[in-house]
Short mmCIF file of C-alpha atoms in Angstrom, two decimals:
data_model
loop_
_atom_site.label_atom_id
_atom_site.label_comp_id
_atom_site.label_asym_id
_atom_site.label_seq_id
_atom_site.Cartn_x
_atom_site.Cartn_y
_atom_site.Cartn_z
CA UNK S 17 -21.78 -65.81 -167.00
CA UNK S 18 -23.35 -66.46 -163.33
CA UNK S 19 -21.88 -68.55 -161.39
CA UNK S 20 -24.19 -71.46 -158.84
CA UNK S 21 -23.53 -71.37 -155.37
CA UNK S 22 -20.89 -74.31 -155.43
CA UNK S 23 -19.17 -72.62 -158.56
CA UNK S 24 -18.81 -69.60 -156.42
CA UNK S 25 -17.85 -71.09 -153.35
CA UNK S 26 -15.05 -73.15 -155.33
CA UNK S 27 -13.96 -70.16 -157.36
CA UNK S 28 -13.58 -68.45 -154.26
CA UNK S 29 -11.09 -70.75 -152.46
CA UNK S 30 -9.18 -71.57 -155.57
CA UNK S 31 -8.44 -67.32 -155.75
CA UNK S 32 -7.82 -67.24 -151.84
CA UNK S 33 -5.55 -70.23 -152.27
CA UNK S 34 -3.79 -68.18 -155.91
CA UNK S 35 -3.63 -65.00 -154.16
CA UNK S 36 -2.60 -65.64 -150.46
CA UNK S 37 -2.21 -61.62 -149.96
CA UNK S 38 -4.23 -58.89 -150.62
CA UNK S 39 -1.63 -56.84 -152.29
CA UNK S 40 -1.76 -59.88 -154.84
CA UNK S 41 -4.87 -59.82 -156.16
CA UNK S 42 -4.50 -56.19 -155.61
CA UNK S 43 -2.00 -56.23 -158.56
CA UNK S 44 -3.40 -58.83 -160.74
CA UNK S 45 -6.82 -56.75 -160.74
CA UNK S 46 -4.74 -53.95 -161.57
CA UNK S 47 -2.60 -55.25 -164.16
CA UNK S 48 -5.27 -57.67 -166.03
CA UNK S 49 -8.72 -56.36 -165.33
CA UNK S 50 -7.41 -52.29 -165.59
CA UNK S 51 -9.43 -51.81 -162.10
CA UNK S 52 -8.65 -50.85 -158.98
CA UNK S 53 -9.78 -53.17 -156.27
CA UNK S 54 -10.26 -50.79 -153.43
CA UNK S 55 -13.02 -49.29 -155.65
CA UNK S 56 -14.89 -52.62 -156.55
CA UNK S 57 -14.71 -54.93 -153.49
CA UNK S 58 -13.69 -53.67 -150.08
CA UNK S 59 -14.28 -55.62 -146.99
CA UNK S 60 -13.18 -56.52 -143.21
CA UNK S 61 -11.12 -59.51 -144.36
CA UNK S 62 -9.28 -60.95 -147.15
CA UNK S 63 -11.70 -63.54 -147.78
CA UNK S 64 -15.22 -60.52 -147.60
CA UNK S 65 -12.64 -58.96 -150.16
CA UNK S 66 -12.36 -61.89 -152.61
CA UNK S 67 -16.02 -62.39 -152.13
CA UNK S 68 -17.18 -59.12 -153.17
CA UNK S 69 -14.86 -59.45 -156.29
CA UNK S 70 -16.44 -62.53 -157.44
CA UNK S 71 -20.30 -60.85 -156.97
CA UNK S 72 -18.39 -57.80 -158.66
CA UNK S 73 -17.23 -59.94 -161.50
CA UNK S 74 -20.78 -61.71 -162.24
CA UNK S 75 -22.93 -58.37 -162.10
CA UNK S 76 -20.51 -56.50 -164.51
CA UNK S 77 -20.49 -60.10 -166.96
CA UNK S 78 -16.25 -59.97 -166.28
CA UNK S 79 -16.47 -63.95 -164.19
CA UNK S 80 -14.66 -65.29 -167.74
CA UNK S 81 -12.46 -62.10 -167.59
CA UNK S 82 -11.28 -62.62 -164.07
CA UNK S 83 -10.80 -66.29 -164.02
CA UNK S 84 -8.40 -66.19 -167.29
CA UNK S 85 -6.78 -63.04 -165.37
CA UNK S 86 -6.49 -65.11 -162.37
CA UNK S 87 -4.93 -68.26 -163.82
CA UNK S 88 -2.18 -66.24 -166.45
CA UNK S 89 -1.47 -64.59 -163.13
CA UNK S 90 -0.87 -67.91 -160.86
CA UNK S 91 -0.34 -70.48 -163.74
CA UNK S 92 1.77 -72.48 -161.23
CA UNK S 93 -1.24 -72.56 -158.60
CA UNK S 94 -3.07 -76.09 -159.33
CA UNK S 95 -6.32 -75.03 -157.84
#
């Protein structure tokens, strides 16, 4: 599944918004995707991070994988 440039840009604030802290989505990429984040998306900030996830996600075909991960992880987050 890719993603358009407004699908990306929303999917991208709704996991900043889900995961305020790095060591967050550090653990829900751990726990649901089996990966460890440091290896698949580093970057200056936390928002380069969650960026290089999402481009992560769409060249390995995982977007599907990581938005169910994302929203079992934060069910209470409405975005």
């Amino acid at each position: 599944m890719q993603l358009n440039g407004e699908q990306r840009e929303l999917f991208h604030k709704s996991l900043l918004s889900a995961f305020p802290y790095i060591s967050n989505l550090r653990q829900m990429v751990d726990f649901k995707l089996d990966k460890n984040l440091n290896a698949i998306a580093m970057g200056e900030n936390h928002s380069d991070i969650v960026f290089k996830l999402i481009k992560w996600a769409e060249a390995e075909g995982k977007v599907e994988k990581l938005l169910t991960a994302a929203r079992e992880s934060n069910s209470g987050n409405l975005e």
